Coordinates of C-alpha atoms in Angstrom, one line a residue:
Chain A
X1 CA -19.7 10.8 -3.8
X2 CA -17.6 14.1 -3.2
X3 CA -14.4 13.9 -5.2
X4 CA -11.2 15.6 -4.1
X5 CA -9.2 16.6 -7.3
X6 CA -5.9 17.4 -8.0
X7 CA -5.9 21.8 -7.8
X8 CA -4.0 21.6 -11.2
X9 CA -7.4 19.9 -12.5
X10 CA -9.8 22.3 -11.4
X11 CA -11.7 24.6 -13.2
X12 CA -11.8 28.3 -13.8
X13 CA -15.4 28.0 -11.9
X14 CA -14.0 25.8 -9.2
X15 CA -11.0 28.1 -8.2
X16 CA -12.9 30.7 -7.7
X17 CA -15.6 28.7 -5.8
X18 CA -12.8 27.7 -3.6
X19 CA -11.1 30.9 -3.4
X20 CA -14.5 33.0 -2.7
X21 CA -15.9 30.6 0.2
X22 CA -12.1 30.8 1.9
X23 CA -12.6 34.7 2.4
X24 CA -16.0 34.7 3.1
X25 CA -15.0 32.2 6.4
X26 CA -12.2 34.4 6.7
X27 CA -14.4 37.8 7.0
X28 CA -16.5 35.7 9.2
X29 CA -14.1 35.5 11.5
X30 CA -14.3 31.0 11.1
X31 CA -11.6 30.8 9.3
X32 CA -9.1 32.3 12.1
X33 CA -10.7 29.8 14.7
X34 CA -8.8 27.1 12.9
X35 CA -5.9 28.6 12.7
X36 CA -6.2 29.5 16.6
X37 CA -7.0 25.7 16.9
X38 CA -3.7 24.7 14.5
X39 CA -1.4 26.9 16.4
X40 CA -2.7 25.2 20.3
X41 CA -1.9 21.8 19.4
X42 CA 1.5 23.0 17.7
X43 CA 2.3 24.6 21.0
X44 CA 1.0 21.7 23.4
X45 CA 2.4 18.5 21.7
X46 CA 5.4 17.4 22.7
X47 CA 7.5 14.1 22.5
X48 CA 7.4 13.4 26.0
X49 CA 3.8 14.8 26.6
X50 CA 0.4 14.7 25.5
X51 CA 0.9 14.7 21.8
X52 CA -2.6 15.0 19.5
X53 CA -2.1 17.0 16.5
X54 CA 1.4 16.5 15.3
X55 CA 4.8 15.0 16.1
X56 CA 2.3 11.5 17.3
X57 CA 0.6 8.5 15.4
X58 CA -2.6 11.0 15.4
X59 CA -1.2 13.5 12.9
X60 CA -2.8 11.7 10.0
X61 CA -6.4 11.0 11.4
X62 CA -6.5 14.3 13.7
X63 CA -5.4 16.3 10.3
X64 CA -7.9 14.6 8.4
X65 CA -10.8 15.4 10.7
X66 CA -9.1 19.1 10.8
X67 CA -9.6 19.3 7.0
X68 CA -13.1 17.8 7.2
X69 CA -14.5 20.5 9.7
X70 CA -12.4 23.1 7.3
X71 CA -14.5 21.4 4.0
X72 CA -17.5 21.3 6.1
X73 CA -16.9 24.8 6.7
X74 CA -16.4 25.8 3.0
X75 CA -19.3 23.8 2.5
X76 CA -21.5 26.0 4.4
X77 CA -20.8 28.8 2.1
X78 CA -20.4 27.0 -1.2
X79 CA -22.0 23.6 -1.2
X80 CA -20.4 22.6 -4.2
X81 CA -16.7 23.3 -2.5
X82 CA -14.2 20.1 -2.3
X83 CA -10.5 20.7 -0.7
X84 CA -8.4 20.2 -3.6
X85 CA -4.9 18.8 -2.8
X86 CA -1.4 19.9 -3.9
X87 CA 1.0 17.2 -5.6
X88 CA 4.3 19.1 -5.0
X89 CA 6.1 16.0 -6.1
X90 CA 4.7 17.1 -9.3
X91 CA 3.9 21.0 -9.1
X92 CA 6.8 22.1 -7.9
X93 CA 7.9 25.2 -8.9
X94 CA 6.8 28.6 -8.3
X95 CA 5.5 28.7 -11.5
X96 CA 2.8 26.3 -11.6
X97 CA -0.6 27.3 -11.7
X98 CA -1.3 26.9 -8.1
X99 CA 0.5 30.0 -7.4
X100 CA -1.5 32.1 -10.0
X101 CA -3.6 35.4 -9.2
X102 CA -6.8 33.5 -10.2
X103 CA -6.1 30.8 -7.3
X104 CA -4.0 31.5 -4.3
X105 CA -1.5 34.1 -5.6
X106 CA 2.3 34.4 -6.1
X107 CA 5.6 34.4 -4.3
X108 CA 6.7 37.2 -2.2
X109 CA 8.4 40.2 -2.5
X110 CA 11.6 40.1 -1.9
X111 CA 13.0 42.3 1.0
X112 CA 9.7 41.4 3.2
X113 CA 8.4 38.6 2.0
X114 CA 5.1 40.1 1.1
X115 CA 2.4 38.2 -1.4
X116 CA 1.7 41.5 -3.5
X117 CA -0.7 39.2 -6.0
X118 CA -4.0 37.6 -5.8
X119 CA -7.0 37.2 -3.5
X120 CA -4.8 36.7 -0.8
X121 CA -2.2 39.5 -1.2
X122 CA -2.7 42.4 2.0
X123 CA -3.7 44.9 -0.5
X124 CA -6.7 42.9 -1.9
X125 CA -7.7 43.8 2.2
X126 CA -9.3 40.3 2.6
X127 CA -7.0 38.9 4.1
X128 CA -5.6 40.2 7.5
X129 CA -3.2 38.0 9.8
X130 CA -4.9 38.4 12.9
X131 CA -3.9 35.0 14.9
X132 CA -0.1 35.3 14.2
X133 CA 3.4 35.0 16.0
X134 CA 4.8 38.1 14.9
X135 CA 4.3 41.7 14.0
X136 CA 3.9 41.4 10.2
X137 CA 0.2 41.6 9.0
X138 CA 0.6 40.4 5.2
X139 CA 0.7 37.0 4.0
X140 CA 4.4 36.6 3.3
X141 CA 5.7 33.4 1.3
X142 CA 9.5 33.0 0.0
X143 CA 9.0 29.7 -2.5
X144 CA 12.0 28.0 -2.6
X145 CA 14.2 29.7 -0.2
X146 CA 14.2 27.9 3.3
X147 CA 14.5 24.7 1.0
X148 CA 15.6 24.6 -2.2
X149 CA 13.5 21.3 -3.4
X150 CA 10.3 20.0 -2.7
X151 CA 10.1 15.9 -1.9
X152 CA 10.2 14.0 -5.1
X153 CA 8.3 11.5 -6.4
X154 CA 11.1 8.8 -5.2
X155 CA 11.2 9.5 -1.9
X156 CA 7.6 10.0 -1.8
X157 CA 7.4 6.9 -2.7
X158 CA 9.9 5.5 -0.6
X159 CA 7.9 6.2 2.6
X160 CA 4.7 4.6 1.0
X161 CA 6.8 1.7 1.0
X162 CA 7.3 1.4 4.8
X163 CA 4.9 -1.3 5.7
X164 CA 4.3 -0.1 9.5
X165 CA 1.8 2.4 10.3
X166 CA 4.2 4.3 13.3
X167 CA 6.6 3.1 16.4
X168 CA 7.1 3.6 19.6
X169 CA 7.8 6.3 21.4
X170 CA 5.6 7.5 19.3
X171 CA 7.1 10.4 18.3
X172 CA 9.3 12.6 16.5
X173 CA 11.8 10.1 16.6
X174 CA 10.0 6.9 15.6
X175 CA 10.7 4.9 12.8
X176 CA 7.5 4.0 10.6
X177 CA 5.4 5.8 7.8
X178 CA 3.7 8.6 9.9
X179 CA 6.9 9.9 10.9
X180 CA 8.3 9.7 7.4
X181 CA 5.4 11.4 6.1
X182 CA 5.4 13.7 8.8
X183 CA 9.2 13.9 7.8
X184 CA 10.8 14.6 11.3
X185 CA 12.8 11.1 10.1
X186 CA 13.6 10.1 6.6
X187 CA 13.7 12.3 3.6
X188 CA 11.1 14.9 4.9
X189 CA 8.1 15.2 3.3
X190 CA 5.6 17.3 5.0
X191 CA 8.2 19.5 7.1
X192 CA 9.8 20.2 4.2
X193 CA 7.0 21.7 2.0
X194 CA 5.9 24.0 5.0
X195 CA 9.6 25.4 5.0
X196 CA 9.6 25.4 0.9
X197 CA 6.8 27.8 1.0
X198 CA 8.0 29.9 3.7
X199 CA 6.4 32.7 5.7
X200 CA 3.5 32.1 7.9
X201 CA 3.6 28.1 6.4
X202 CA 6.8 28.0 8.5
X203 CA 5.5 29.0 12.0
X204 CA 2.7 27.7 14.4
X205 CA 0.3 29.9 12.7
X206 CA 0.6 27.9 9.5
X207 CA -3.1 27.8 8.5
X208 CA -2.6 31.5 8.0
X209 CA -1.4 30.3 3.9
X210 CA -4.4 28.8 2.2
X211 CA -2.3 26.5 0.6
X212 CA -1.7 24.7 4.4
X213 CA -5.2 23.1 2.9
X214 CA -4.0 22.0 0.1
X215 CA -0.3 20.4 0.8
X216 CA -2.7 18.8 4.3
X217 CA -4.9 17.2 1.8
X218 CA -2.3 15.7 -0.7
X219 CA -0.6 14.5 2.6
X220 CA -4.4 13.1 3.5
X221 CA -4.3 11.4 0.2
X222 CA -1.0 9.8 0.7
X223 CA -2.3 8.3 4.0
X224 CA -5.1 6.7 2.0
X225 CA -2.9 5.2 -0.8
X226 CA -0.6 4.3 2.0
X227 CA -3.8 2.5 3.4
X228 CA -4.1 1.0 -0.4
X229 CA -0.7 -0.5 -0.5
X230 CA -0.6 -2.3 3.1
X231 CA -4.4 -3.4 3.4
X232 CA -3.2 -5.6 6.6
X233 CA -1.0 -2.4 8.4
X234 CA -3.5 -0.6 10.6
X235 CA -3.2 2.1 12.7
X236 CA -0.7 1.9 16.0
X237 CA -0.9 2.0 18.9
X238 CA -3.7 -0.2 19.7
X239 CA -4.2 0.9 23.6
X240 CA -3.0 1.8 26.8
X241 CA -0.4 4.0 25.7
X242 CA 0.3 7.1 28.0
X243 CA 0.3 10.6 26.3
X244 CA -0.7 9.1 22.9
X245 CA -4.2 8.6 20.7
X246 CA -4.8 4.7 20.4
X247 CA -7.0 3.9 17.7
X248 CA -10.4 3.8 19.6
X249 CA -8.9 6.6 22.0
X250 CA -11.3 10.1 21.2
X251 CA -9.2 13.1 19.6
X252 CA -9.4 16.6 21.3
X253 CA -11.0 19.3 21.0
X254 CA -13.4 17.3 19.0
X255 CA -13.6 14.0 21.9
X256 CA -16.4 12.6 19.9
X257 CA -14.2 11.2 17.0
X258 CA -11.2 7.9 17.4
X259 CA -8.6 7.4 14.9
X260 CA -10.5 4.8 14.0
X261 CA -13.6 6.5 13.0
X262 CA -11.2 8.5 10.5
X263 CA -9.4 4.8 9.1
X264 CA -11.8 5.2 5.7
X265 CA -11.7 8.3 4.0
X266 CA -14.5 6.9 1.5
X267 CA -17.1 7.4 3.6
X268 CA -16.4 11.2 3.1
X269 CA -14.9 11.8 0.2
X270 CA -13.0 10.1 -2.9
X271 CA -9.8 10.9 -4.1
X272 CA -9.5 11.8 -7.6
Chain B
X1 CA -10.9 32.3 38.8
X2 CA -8.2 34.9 39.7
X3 CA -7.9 37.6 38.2
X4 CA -4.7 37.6 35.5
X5 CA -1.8 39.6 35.7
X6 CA -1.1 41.5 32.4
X7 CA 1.6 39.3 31.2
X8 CA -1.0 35.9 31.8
X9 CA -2.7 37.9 29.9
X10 CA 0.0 38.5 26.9
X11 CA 1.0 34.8 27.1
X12 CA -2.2 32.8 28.4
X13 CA -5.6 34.6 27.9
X14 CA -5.8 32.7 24.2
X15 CA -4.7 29.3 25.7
X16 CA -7.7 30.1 28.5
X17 CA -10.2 29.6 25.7
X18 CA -7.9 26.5 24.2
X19 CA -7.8 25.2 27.4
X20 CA -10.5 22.9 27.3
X21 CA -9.5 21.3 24.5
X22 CA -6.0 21.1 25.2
X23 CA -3.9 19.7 28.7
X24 CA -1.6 21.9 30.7
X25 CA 1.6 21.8 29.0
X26 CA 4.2 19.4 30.8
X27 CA 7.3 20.2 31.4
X28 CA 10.4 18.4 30.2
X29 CA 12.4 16.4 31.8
X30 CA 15.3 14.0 30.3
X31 CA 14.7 10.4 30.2
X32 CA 16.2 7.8 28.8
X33 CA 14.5 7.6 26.1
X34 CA 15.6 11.1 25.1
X35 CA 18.8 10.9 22.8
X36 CA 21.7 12.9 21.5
X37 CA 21.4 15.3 18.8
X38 CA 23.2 14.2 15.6
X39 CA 22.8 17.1 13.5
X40 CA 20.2 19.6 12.0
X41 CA 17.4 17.5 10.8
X42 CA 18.4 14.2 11.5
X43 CA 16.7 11.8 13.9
X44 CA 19.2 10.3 15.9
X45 CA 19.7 5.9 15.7
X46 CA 18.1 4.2 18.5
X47 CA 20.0 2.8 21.8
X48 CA 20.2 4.1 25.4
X49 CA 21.6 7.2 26.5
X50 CA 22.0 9.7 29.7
X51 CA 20.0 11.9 28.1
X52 CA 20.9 16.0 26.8
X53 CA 23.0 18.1 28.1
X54 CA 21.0 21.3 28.2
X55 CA 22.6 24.0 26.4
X56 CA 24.3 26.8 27.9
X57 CA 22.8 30.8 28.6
X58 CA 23.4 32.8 25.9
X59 CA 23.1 36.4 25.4
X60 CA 24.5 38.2 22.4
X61 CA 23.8 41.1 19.6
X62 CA 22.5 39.4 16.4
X63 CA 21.7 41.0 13.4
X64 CA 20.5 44.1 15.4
X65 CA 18.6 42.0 17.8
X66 CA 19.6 41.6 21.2
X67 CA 19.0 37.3 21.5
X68 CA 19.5 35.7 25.3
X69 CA 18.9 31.8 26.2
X70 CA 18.9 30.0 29.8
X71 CA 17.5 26.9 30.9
X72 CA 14.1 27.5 32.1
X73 CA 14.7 26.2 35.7
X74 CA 17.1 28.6 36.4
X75 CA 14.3 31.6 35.4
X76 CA 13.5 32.6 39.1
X77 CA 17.8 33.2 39.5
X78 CA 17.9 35.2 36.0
X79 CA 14.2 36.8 36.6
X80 CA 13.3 37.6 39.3
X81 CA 11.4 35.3 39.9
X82 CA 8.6 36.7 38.7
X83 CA 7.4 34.7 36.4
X84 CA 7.6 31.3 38.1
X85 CA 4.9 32.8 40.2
X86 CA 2.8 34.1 37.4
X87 CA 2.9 30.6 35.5
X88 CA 2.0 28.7 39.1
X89 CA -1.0 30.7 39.4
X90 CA -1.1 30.9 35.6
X91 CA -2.1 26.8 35.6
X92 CA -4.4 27.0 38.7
X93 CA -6.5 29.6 36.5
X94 CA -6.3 27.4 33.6
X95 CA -3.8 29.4 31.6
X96 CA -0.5 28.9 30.4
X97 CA 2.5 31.2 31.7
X98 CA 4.8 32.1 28.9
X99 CA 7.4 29.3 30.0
X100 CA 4.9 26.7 31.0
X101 CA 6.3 23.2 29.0
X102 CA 9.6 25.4 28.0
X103 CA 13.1 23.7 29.2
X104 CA 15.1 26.7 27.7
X105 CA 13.9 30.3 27.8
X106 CA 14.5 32.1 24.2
X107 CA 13.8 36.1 24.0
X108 CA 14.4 38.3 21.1
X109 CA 14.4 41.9 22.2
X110 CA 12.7 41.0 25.6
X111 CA 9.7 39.4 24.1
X112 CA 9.2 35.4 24.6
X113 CA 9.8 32.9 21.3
X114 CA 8.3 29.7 22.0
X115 CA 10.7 26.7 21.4
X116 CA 10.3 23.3 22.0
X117 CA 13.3 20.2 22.2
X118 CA 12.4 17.2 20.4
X119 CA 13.7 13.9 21.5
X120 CA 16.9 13.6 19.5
X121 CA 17.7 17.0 21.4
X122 CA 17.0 19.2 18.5
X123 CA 15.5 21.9 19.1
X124 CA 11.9 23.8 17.5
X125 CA 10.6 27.5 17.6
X126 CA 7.3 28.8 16.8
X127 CA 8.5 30.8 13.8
X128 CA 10.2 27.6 12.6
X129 CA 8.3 25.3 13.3
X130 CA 9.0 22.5 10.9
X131 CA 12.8 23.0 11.0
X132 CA 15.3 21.5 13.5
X133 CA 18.6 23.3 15.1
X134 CA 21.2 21.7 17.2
X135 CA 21.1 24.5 19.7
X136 CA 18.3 27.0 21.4
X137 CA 21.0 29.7 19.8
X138 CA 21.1 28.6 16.2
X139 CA 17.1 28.8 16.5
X140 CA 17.1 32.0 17.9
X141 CA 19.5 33.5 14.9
X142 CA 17.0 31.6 12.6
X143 CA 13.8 33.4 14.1
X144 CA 16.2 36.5 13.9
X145 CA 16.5 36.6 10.1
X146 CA 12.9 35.1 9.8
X147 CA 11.3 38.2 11.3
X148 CA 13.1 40.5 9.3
X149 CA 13.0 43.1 12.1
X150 CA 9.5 42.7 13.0
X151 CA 8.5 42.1 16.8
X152 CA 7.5 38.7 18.1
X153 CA 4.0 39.6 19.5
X154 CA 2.1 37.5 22.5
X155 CA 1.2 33.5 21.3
X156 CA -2.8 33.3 20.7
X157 CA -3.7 30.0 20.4
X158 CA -7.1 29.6 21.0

């Protein structure tokens, strides 16, 4: 079974791996399509409208069948490639090994913001931002500045605890675990790691950061231990709710996949 | 299909090809379930309301950039007009004008910023995305130092 690590366990070989199948979808032109994708739901889901991708109980299985087309993706180029997933409950600094040159570079500069290390950084020339929101074509990341801490372990675990999957409206201002996770309510969890790492992470355009894969897929893995925890809480809603995914509703752009068809990560992949 | 106008084309050509995949935006409108805002980043508690008051126009000097705000419904008074008519053809084409699903109209040196209200009545912008302001104003200051000078350039979505 394909096994999802930790990024602070992977190897030398595995980084790279990673790293090298990312730019070859990237000079493909793939990898912008999903950012293209990203930034289209961002834009069209709103609290009192259709809502797919985000800010709706379909966050956690649309994301998770994002990441799979993304891994599928990688896989093309790199069978061996697994997402690996960022615990920022537990690397969270700027110095932690995640943010190396060998994986997906440093902070940025300061003045502009610009990554000036690693496979990513705009001198390395691999990595343009073509889909973006503004003017600036180099990866830009300011760690620690739009937020000063990333969610602890506490208040990670604090949302785990929440027994019910999501509310109505069914939005950003339900009560329940998806919007805790999501963290327009509660402590914040996902929100606030895009803002931690700044830059493109902050904006529409998020995908344009690698590391949107990674802090995705530890959020992907908190759904499944979620899932662990309350074996009896499913997903909500059930059916016949306007504007929202029910569980055997289909999720665009794919309209061949429910959020039930995404309840058991297992039958893709294992978390390590 | 008609053919675009140049600014479809600057705001909608990319949400064309996302169109498929994705309905026409709708636009906002207050119900009740919609709440008052209680402060950056914080849901507001549960219970009926009247709804938001939307905020008032705003155009000011920040930082170097010239920022201006007004409720979308009153874009044909403040523009013209001329974009009201671009997004109506705009959505029979399949495309999204640039206000399309907007209740508040945010430009930074004359370009468009996308922003969104969320239903405690904070607000959202596409440069930050995953951040909450009380006002279309404070989100437009917070774009302002975000860009660091740099233009906002047409949304491609798709």
């Amino acid at each position: 079974m394909a096994v999802r690590k930790n990024q602070a366990n992977l190897t030398a070989t595995e980084k790279r791996n990673f790293v090298d199948a990312v730019l070859e979808l990237k000079r493909s032109g793939r990898y912008d399509e999903f950012i293209s994708t990203h930034n289209a739901f961002i834009i069209g889901d709103s609290d009192d409208g259709e809502r797919t991708g985000h800010r709706s109980p379909s966050f956690l299985p649309w994301h998770r069948r994002f990441l799979l087309q993304f891994e599928q993706a990688l896989q093309s180029i790199t069978p061996s490639v697994m997402l690996p997933y960022w615990d920022w409950t537990a690397d969270r600094t700027p110095r932690s090994s995640l943010w190396a040159d060998d994986f997906l570079g440093g902070d940025g500069r300061s003045g502009d913001g610009r990554v000036t290390s690693g496979p990513f950084a705009f001198g390395s020339g691999k990595w343009p931002m073509n889909i973006r929101v503004d003017g600036r074509t180099f990866l830009r990341r300011s760690l620690g500045t739009g937020v000063r801490e990333l969610p602890t372990r506490a208040e990670v675990d604090r949302v785990l605890a929440m027994s019910v999957y999501d509310a109505a409206p069914w939005n950003s201002s339900s009560d329940g675990f998806r919007n805790n996770v999501e963290g327009w309510r509660g402590p914040n969890l996902h929100n606030r790691v895009h803002v931690w790492v700044g830059g493109q992470m902050t904006t529409g355009a998020s995908p344009n950061d690698p590391v949107f894969w990674l802090h995705h897929c530890f959020i992907d893995k908190l759904w499944a231990d979620w899932q662990g925890m309350h074996p009896k809480s499913g997903y909500l809603p059930t059916g016949d709710t306007p504007d929202v995914v029910d569980l055997h509703d289909t999720m665009k752009p794919w309209n061949d996949v429910t959020p039930a068809d995404m309840l058991d990560h297992t039958k893709f992949y294992t978390y390590a | 299909m008609s053919r675009p106008t140049r600014r479809q084309i600057l705001h909608g050509s990319a949400a064309a090809l996302a169109g498929a995949a994705l309905a026409a935006p709708v636009a906002f409108a207050d119900t009740a379930a919609a709440r008052p805002a209680d402060g950056h980043g914080q849901a507001a508690g549960d219970g009926p309301s009247g709804g938001h008051e939307m905020p008032e126009p705003f155009d000011e000097m920040y930082e170097g950039r010239h920022i201006e705000g007004w409720p979308a419904d009153e874009e044909g008074a403040q523009n013209g007009g001329h974009n009201s008519s671009g997004s109506h053809a705009g959505r029979h084409a399949g495309l999204a004008g640039p206000h399309d699903g907007m209740d508040f109209v945010v430009r930074i040196d004359n370009d468009d910023l996308h922003v969104m209200r969320n239903a405690d009545g904070t607000w959202i912008s596409l440069v930050n995305h995953y951040e909450t302001f009380t006002t279309p104003r404070a989100l437009a200051r917070a774009a302002v130092r975000e860009l660091q000078g740099a233009d906002l350039v047409p949304v491609v979505t798709g």
